[in-house]
Amino acid sequence: MIKKKILQAYEEMAERYNELIEHKPHNAYYDRPNTLSLIPEVRGKAILDAACGPGKYAEILISQGATLTGFDLSPKMIRLAQERNGDSGRFFVHDLSTPFKTLDDESFDIVLCALALHYVEDWTQTIKEFRRVLKPKGHLVISIEHPFFEYNYFKSKKYFEIEHVKCTWKGFGKPIEVNSYRRPLHECLLPLTENGFYIDSLLEPKPTKEFENYDPKHYKELNAFPAFMCIRGVRKLRTLETIFK
Ligand SMILES: C[S@@+](CC[C@H](N)C(=O)[O-])C[C@H]1O[C@@H](n2cnc3c(N)ncnc32)[C@H](O)[C@@H]1O
């Protein structure tokens, strides 16, 4: 039911999201530069962009020489990603919280998942799938809403729980209700470390200077308190599960 609402929201805003993605400050001058800074050299590398949206990250990574596969829950987002990238990438509709059956074991050097994991209640299966499709020592780079920001924003009284939350986005045409899950800090880190990753970098990002030209109010706020968090994990060679199998 919640997933259906998330899908409906993104289907409804896909066109507008795509039109704005180039310069929308939180994406263009906050999330993307910081998340991209965690991605190692991509030339000649196979990258999975999980929840790729309209394929802006894909466009950047392809232009830098990566071979790109992307998926997203929203068929409209996938059509837009295909239109943006032509034959340069392979894109298909898929749900992040179900097994990536069409993707082979150890077939990617890098998995990217930007601003999407807060739509998944239980990360365990998703992170296990990220690990399965990554080559040994491959990199997982994710960006998520910062757990402390969400705790304040949603006026939570239950820090330690994973909570279903919703808010209304007004920046994409008519107001759209967006459902997601907020979680405490340990629920952002332990799913990685317990399912086959070392965490080797963590960013509490600051906006780039260009952000200020588009949105001075949020520029000031984001320099005082983070809204997003970017994490890089490295695939462990073996997990406890495989050692004792
Ligand atoms: C905020 S957008 C980010 C898009 C893209 N990663 C970017 O940063 O430009 C979130 C995306 O996650 C997708 N999404 C939400 N839930 C998903 C799920 N369960 N599986 C796959 N994609 C999902 C939405 O359709 C949307 O395209």
mmCIF file of C-alpha atoms and ligand atoms in Angstrom:
data_model
loop_
_atom_site.group_PDB
_atom_site.id
_atom_site.type_symbol
_atom_site.label_atom_id
_atom_site.label_comp_id
_atom_site.label_asym_id
_atom_site.label_seq_id
_atom_site.Cartn_x
_atom_site.Cartn_y
_atom_site.Cartn_z
ATOM 1 C CA MET A 1 0.000 0.000 0.000
ATOM 2 C CA ILE A 2 2.752 2.477 0.951
ATOM 3 C CA LYS A 3 4.851 1.321 -2.011
ATOM 4 C CA LYS A 4 1.874 1.939 -4.292
ATOM 5 C CA LYS A 5 1.603 5.493 -2.953
ATOM 6 C CA ILE A 6 5.348 6.062 -3.469
ATOM 7 C CA LEU A 7 5.043 4.791 -7.029
ATOM 8 C CA GLN A 8 1.997 6.990 -7.732
ATOM 9 C CA ALA A 9 3.808 10.055 -6.370
ATOM 10 C CA TYR A 10 6.848 9.517 -8.634
ATOM 11 C CA GLU A 11 4.700 8.690 -11.651
ATOM 12 C CA GLU A 12 2.863 11.944 -11.078
ATOM 13 C CA MET A 13 5.968 14.111 -10.692
ATOM 14 C CA ALA A 14 8.304 12.306 -13.133
ATOM 15 C CA GLU A 15 8.097 14.809 -16.033
ATOM 16 C CA ARG A 16 8.517 17.846 -13.797
ATOM 17 C CA TYR A 17 11.277 16.125 -11.784
ATOM 18 C CA ASN A 18 13.107 15.467 -15.028
ATOM 19 C CA GLU A 19 12.738 19.081 -16.197
ATOM 20 C CA LEU A 20 14.094 20.426 -12.911
ATOM 21 C CA ILE A 21 16.847 17.869 -12.226
ATOM 22 C CA GLU A 22 19.578 19.877 -13.968
ATOM 23 C CA HIS A 23 19.477 22.787 -11.512
ATOM 24 C CA LYS A 24 17.231 21.784 -8.616
ATOM 25 C CA PRO A 25 19.517 22.959 -5.807
ATOM 26 C CA HIS A 26 19.137 20.004 -3.424
ATOM 27 C CA ASN A 27 20.009 17.606 -6.283
ATOM 28 C CA ALA A 28 22.390 19.593 -8.472
ATOM 29 C CA TYR A 29 24.341 21.543 -5.858
ATOM 30 C CA TYR A 30 24.012 19.389 -2.771
ATOM 31 C CA ASP A 31 23.400 15.682 -3.362
ATOM 32 C CA ARG A 32 25.113 15.083 -6.710
ATOM 33 C CA PRO A 33 28.476 16.800 -6.171
ATOM 34 C CA ASN A 34 28.902 15.203 -2.754
ATOM 35 C CA THR A 35 27.731 11.723 -3.731
ATOM 36 C CA LEU A 36 29.826 11.797 -6.924
ATOM 37 C CA SER A 37 32.867 12.761 -4.846
ATOM 38 C CA LEU A 38 32.640 9.312 -3.187
ATOM 39 C CA ILE A 39 32.524 7.402 -6.479
ATOM 40 C CA PRO A 40 35.959 6.108 -7.522
ATOM 41 C CA GLU A 41 37.316 6.391 -11.111
ATOM 42 C CA VAL A 42 34.532 5.133 -13.418
ATOM 43 C CA ARG A 43 36.212 4.844 -16.828
ATOM 44 C CA GLY A 44 35.712 1.285 -18.090
ATOM 45 C CA LYS A 45 33.747 0.331 -14.967
ATOM 46 C CA ALA A 46 30.332 -1.359 -14.821
ATOM 47 C CA ILE A 47 27.944 0.669 -12.660
ATOM 48 C CA LEU A 48 24.484 -0.173 -11.364
ATOM 49 C CA ASP A 49 22.380 2.924 -10.657
ATOM 50 C CA ALA A 50 19.653 1.552 -8.390
ATOM 51 C CA ALA A 51 16.569 3.835 -8.319
ATOM 52 C CA CYS A 52 18.048 5.861 -11.153
ATOM 53 C CA GLY A 53 15.118 8.294 -11.527
ATOM 54 C CA PRO A 54 15.294 10.181 -14.846
ATOM 55 C CA GLY A 55 18.900 9.103 -15.395
ATOM 56 C CA LYS A 56 20.851 12.272 -14.585
ATOM 57 C CA TYR A 57 23.515 10.420 -12.602
ATOM 58 C CA ALA A 58 23.623 7.881 -15.439
ATOM 59 C CA GLU A 59 24.237 10.649 -17.974
ATOM 60 C CA ILE A 60 27.163 12.011 -15.952
ATOM 61 C CA LEU A 61 28.722 8.589 -15.333
ATOM 62 C CA ILE A 62 28.311 7.478 -18.966
ATOM 63 C CA SER A 63 29.986 10.720 -20.102
ATOM 64 C CA GLN A 64 32.927 9.750 -17.881
ATOM 65 C CA GLY A 65 33.299 6.358 -19.562
ATOM 66 C CA ALA A 66 31.207 4.001 -17.407
ATOM 67 C CA THR A 67 28.993 1.196 -18.682
ATOM 68 C CA LEU A 68 25.684 1.834 -17.040
ATOM 69 C CA THR A 69 22.692 -0.235 -15.961
ATOM 70 C CA GLY A 70 19.849 1.501 -14.158
ATOM 71 C CA PHE A 71 16.515 0.546 -12.684
ATOM 72 C CA ASP A 72 13.651 2.319 -10.985
ATOM 73 C CA LEU A 73 10.212 1.531 -9.584
ATOM 74 C CA SER A 74 8.576 4.148 -11.818
ATOM 75 C CA PRO A 75 8.027 3.235 -15.500
ATOM 76 C CA LYS A 76 7.862 6.958 -16.366
ATOM 77 C CA MET A 77 11.243 7.568 -14.743
ATOM 78 C CA ILE A 78 12.667 4.658 -16.760
ATOM 79 C CA ARG A 79 11.270 6.078 -20.013
ATOM 80 C CA LEU A 80 12.853 9.457 -19.171
ATOM 81 C CA ALA A 81 16.182 7.821 -18.292
ATOM 82 C CA GLN A 82 16.111 6.002 -21.642
ATOM 83 C CA GLU A 83 15.267 9.204 -23.516
ATOM 84 C CA ARG A 84 18.077 11.073 -21.783
ATOM 85 C CA ASN A 85 20.678 8.398 -22.423
ATOM 86 C CA GLY A 86 19.621 6.797 -25.704
ATOM 87 C CA ASP A 87 21.421 3.515 -26.325
ATOM 88 C CA SER A 88 24.257 4.383 -23.950
ATOM 89 C CA GLY A 89 22.687 2.719 -20.936
ATOM 90 C CA ARG A 90 20.401 -0.190 -20.139
ATOM 91 C CA PHE A 91 17.360 0.752 -18.051
ATOM 92 C CA PHE A 92 14.472 -1.302 -16.697
ATOM 93 C CA VAL A 93 11.630 -1.150 -14.200
ATOM 94 C CA HIS A 94 12.419 -2.886 -10.933
ATOM 95 C CA ASP A 95 11.652 -2.595 -7.219
ATOM 96 C CA LEU A 96 14.671 -2.036 -4.983
ATOM 97 C CA SER A 97 13.155 -4.152 -2.213
ATOM 98 C CA THR A 98 12.843 -7.341 -4.296
ATOM 99 C CA PRO A 99 15.661 -9.631 -5.565
ATOM 100 C CA PHE A 100 17.547 -8.317 -8.624
ATOM 101 C CA LYS A 101 16.925 -11.584 -10.484
ATOM 102 C CA THR A 102 18.040 -10.360 -13.905
ATOM 103 C CA LEU A 103 21.437 -9.187 -12.616
ATOM 104 C CA ASP A 104 24.335 -11.641 -12.339
ATOM 105 C CA ASP A 105 26.516 -12.231 -9.280
ATOM 106 C CA GLU A 106 29.710 -10.103 -9.143
ATOM 107 C CA SER A 107 28.851 -8.202 -12.330
ATOM 108 C CA PHE A 108 29.337 -4.573 -11.192
ATOM 109 C CA ASP A 109 32.328 -2.547 -9.993
ATOM 110 C CA ILE A 110 30.160 0.124 -8.387
ATOM 111 C CA VAL A 111 26.571 0.281 -7.134
ATOM 112 C CA LEU A 112 25.056 3.733 -6.687
ATOM 113 C CA CYS A 113 21.786 4.335 -4.861
ATOM 114 C CA ALA A 114 21.038 8.049 -4.524
ATOM 115 C CA LEU A 115 18.185 9.426 -2.428
ATOM 116 C CA ALA A 116 16.046 6.308 -2.583
ATOM 117 C CA LEU A 117 16.716 3.954 0.334
ATOM 118 C CA HIS A 118 14.337 5.914 2.568
ATOM 119 C CA TYR A 119 11.562 4.384 0.429
ATOM 120 C CA VAL A 120 12.520 0.900 1.644
ATOM 121 C CA GLU A 121 11.409 -0.147 5.135
ATOM 122 C CA ASP A 122 13.793 -3.067 5.666
ATOM 123 C CA TRP A 123 17.185 -2.630 3.970
ATOM 124 C CA THR A 124 18.517 -6.146 4.649
ATOM 125 C CA GLN A 125 17.513 -7.810 1.396
ATOM 126 C CA THR A 126 18.423 -4.757 -0.698
ATOM 127 C CA ILE A 127 21.918 -4.476 0.784
ATOM 128 C CA LYS A 128 22.445 -8.246 0.348
ATOM 129 C CA GLU A 129 21.504 -7.839 -3.313
ATOM 130 C CA PHE A 130 23.895 -4.890 -3.685
ATOM 131 C CA ARG A 131 26.622 -7.135 -2.293
ATOM 132 C CA ARG A 132 25.710 -10.086 -4.492
ATOM 133 C CA VAL A 133 25.929 -8.106 -7.737
ATOM 134 C CA LEU A 134 29.158 -6.319 -6.734
ATOM 135 C CA LYS A 135 32.562 -7.713 -7.580
ATOM 136 C CA PRO A 136 34.878 -8.434 -4.603
ATOM 137 C CA LYS A 137 36.101 -5.081 -3.190
ATOM 138 C CA GLY A 138 33.474 -3.291 -5.320
ATOM 139 C CA HIS A 139 32.079 -0.002 -4.009
ATOM 140 C CA LEU A 140 28.576 0.816 -2.827
ATOM 141 C CA VAL A 141 27.809 4.556 -2.746
ATOM 142 C CA ILE A 142 24.530 5.713 -1.231
ATOM 143 C CA SER A 143 22.965 9.032 -0.325
ATOM 144 C CA ILE A 144 20.050 9.223 2.084
ATOM 145 C CA GLU A 145 18.179 11.786 4.103
ATOM 146 C CA HIS A 146 20.191 12.500 7.238
ATOM 147 C CA PRO A 147 18.642 10.659 10.210
ATOM 148 C CA PHE A 148 18.963 13.698 12.511
ATOM 149 C CA PHE A 149 17.380 15.983 9.920
ATOM 150 C CA GLU A 150 14.452 13.597 9.482
ATOM 151 C CA TYR A 151 14.009 13.201 13.223
ATOM 152 C CA ASN A 152 13.575 16.981 13.532
ATOM 153 C CA TYR A 153 11.655 17.485 10.295
ATOM 154 C CA PHE A 154 9.045 14.842 11.070
ATOM 155 C CA LYS A 155 8.910 15.901 14.747
ATOM 156 C CA SER A 156 9.430 12.288 15.740
ATOM 157 C CA LYS A 157 9.013 11.144 19.312
ATOM 158 C CA LYS A 158 10.363 7.633 18.607
ATOM 159 C CA TYR A 159 14.006 8.057 17.573
ATOM 160 C CA PHE A 160 14.902 4.381 17.861
ATOM 161 C CA GLU A 161 12.107 3.114 15.602
ATOM 162 C CA ILE A 162 11.797 2.882 11.857
ATOM 163 C CA GLU A 163 8.694 4.970 11.233
ATOM 164 C CA HIS A 164 6.431 5.444 8.259
ATOM 165 C CA VAL A 165 6.323 9.191 7.612
ATOM 166 C CA LYS A 166 4.844 11.438 4.936
ATOM 167 C CA CYS A 167 5.136 15.009 3.806
ATOM 168 C CA THR A 168 3.917 17.181 0.953
ATOM 169 C CA TRP A 169 6.316 18.290 -1.810
ATOM 170 C CA LYS A 170 5.363 21.578 -3.421
ATOM 171 C CA GLY A 171 8.297 22.003 -5.790
ATOM 172 C CA PHE A 172 7.016 19.763 -8.602
ATOM 173 C CA GLY A 173 3.788 21.393 -9.836
ATOM 174 C CA LYS A 174 0.710 20.579 -7.768
ATOM 175 C CA PRO A 175 1.401 19.459 -4.176
ATOM 176 C CA ILE A 176 2.247 15.749 -3.949
ATOM 177 C CA GLU A 177 2.161 13.577 -0.831
ATOM 178 C CA VAL A 178 5.400 11.625 -0.476
ATOM 179 C CA ASN A 179 5.557 8.603 1.840
ATOM 180 C CA SER A 180 8.839 7.225 3.168
ATOM 181 C CA TYR A 181 10.528 5.659 6.205
ATOM 182 C CA ARG A 182 12.663 7.538 8.708
ATOM 183 C CA ARG A 183 15.204 5.572 10.702
ATOM 184 C CA PRO A 184 17.799 6.100 13.437
ATOM 185 C CA LEU A 185 21.503 6.394 12.608
ATOM 186 C CA HIS A 186 22.334 2.785 13.522
ATOM 187 C CA GLU A 187 19.666 1.580 11.054
ATOM 188 C CA CYS A 188 21.569 3.456 8.318
ATOM 189 C CA LEU A 189 24.946 1.873 9.143
ATOM 190 C CA LEU A 190 24.359 -1.622 10.546
ATOM 191 C CA PRO A 191 22.477 -2.957 7.500
ATOM 192 C CA LEU A 192 25.694 -2.321 5.557
ATOM 193 C CA THR A 193 28.223 -3.631 8.070
ATOM 194 C CA GLU A 194 26.080 -6.692 8.905
ATOM 195 C CA ASN A 195 25.469 -7.602 5.280
ATOM 196 C CA GLY A 196 28.900 -7.638 3.753
ATOM 197 C CA PHE A 197 30.332 -4.090 3.633
ATOM 198 C CA TYR A 198 33.027 -2.085 5.362
ATOM 199 C CA ILE A 199 32.126 1.579 5.634
ATOM 200 C CA ASP A 200 35.148 3.468 4.346
ATOM 201 C CA SER A 201 33.725 6.971 3.979
ATOM 202 C CA LEU A 202 30.856 9.021 5.342
ATOM 203 C CA LEU A 203 29.969 12.572 4.332
ATOM 204 C CA GLU A 204 27.679 15.036 6.055
ATOM 205 C CA PRO A 205 27.630 17.221 2.968
ATOM 206 C CA LYS A 206 27.568 20.981 2.568
ATOM 207 C CA PRO A 207 26.015 22.700 -0.451
ATOM 208 C CA THR A 208 28.271 24.070 -3.188
ATOM 209 C CA LYS A 209 28.487 27.829 -3.676
ATOM 210 C CA GLU A 210 26.115 27.692 -6.703
ATOM 211 C CA PHE A 211 23.321 26.564 -4.360
ATOM 212 C CA GLU A 212 23.250 30.066 -2.859
ATOM 213 C CA ASN A 213 22.281 31.685 -6.204
ATOM 214 C CA TYR A 214 19.189 29.477 -6.479
ATOM 215 C CA ASP A 215 18.057 29.248 -2.851
ATOM 216 C CA PRO A 216 19.893 31.438 -0.308
ATOM 217 C CA LYS A 217 17.593 30.459 2.599
ATOM 218 C CA HIS A 218 18.300 26.727 2.346
ATOM 219 C CA TYR A 219 21.967 27.420 1.533
ATOM 220 C CA LYS A 220 22.281 29.050 4.948
ATOM 221 C CA GLU A 221 20.348 26.260 6.665
ATOM 222 C CA LEU A 222 22.380 23.472 5.021
ATOM 223 C CA ASN A 223 25.606 25.128 6.100
ATOM 224 C CA ALA A 224 24.366 24.945 9.681
ATOM 225 C CA PHE A 225 22.753 21.472 9.674
ATOM 226 C CA PRO A 226 22.869 18.585 7.171
ATOM 227 C CA ALA A 227 19.783 17.292 5.380
ATOM 228 C CA PHE A 228 21.518 14.403 3.586
ATOM 229 C CA MET A 229 24.233 11.881 4.365
ATOM 230 C CA CYS A 230 26.467 10.085 1.825
ATOM 231 C CA ILE A 231 28.113 6.746 2.621
ATOM 232 C CA ARG A 232 30.635 4.630 0.752
ATOM 233 C CA GLY A 233 30.956 0.932 1.517
ATOM 234 C CA VAL A 234 33.483 -1.553 0.215
ATOM 235 C CA ARG A 235 32.340 -5.122 -0.409
ATOM 236 C CA LYS A 236 33.935 -7.493 2.077
ATOM 237 C CA LEU A 237 35.510 -10.524 0.472
ATOM 238 C CA ARG A 238 33.533 -12.864 2.675
ATOM 239 C CA THR A 239 30.663 -12.546 5.130
ATOM 240 C CA LEU A 240 30.207 -14.607 8.297
ATOM 241 C CA GLU A 241 27.380 -16.410 6.452
ATOM 242 C CA THR A 242 29.725 -17.618 3.692
ATOM 243 C CA ILE A 243 32.584 -18.475 6.089
ATOM 244 C CA PHE A 244 30.373 -20.829 8.137
ATOM 245 C CA LYS A 245 28.392 -22.242 5.190
HETATM 246 C C1 LIG B 1 14.509 11.316 -5.133
HETATM 247 S S1 LIG B 1 14.432 10.293 -6.566
HETATM 248 C C2 LIG B 1 16.168 10.031 -6.891
HETATM 249 C C3 LIG B 1 16.430 9.638 -8.308
HETATM 250 C C4 LIG B 1 17.896 9.495 -8.666
HETATM 251 N N1 LIG B 1 18.554 8.482 -7.870
HETATM 252 C C5 LIG B 1 18.598 10.805 -8.501
HETATM 253 O O1 LIG B 1 19.217 11.031 -7.447
HETATM 254 O O2 LIG B 1 18.514 11.628 -9.425
HETATM 255 C C6 LIG B 1 13.942 8.744 -5.868
HETATM 256 C C7 LIG B 1 13.720 7.669 -6.906
HETATM 257 O O3 LIG B 1 13.540 6.428 -6.228
HETATM 258 C C8 LIG B 1 12.574 5.681 -6.936
HETATM 259 N N2 LIG B 1 12.049 4.655 -6.025
HETATM 260 C C9 LIG B 1 11.268 4.804 -4.943
HETATM 261 N N3 LIG B 1 11.027 3.602 -4.378
HETATM 262 C C10 LIG B 1 11.676 2.682 -5.118
HETATM 263 C C11 LIG B 1 11.802 1.262 -5.061
HETATM 264 N N4 LIG B 1 11.219 0.547 -4.084
HETATM 265 N N5 LIG B 1 12.533 0.635 -5.998
HETATM 266 C C12 LIG B 1 13.132 1.336 -6.995
HETATM 267 N N6 LIG B 1 13.045 2.685 -7.121
HETATM 268 C C13 LIG B 1 12.332 3.348 -6.185
HETATM 269 C C14 LIG B 1 11.559 6.723 -7.380
HETATM 270 O O4 LIG B 1 10.726 6.256 -8.430
HETATM 271 C C15 LIG B 1 12.484 7.867 -7.786
HETATM 272 O O5 LIG B 1 12.844 7.785 -9.144
#
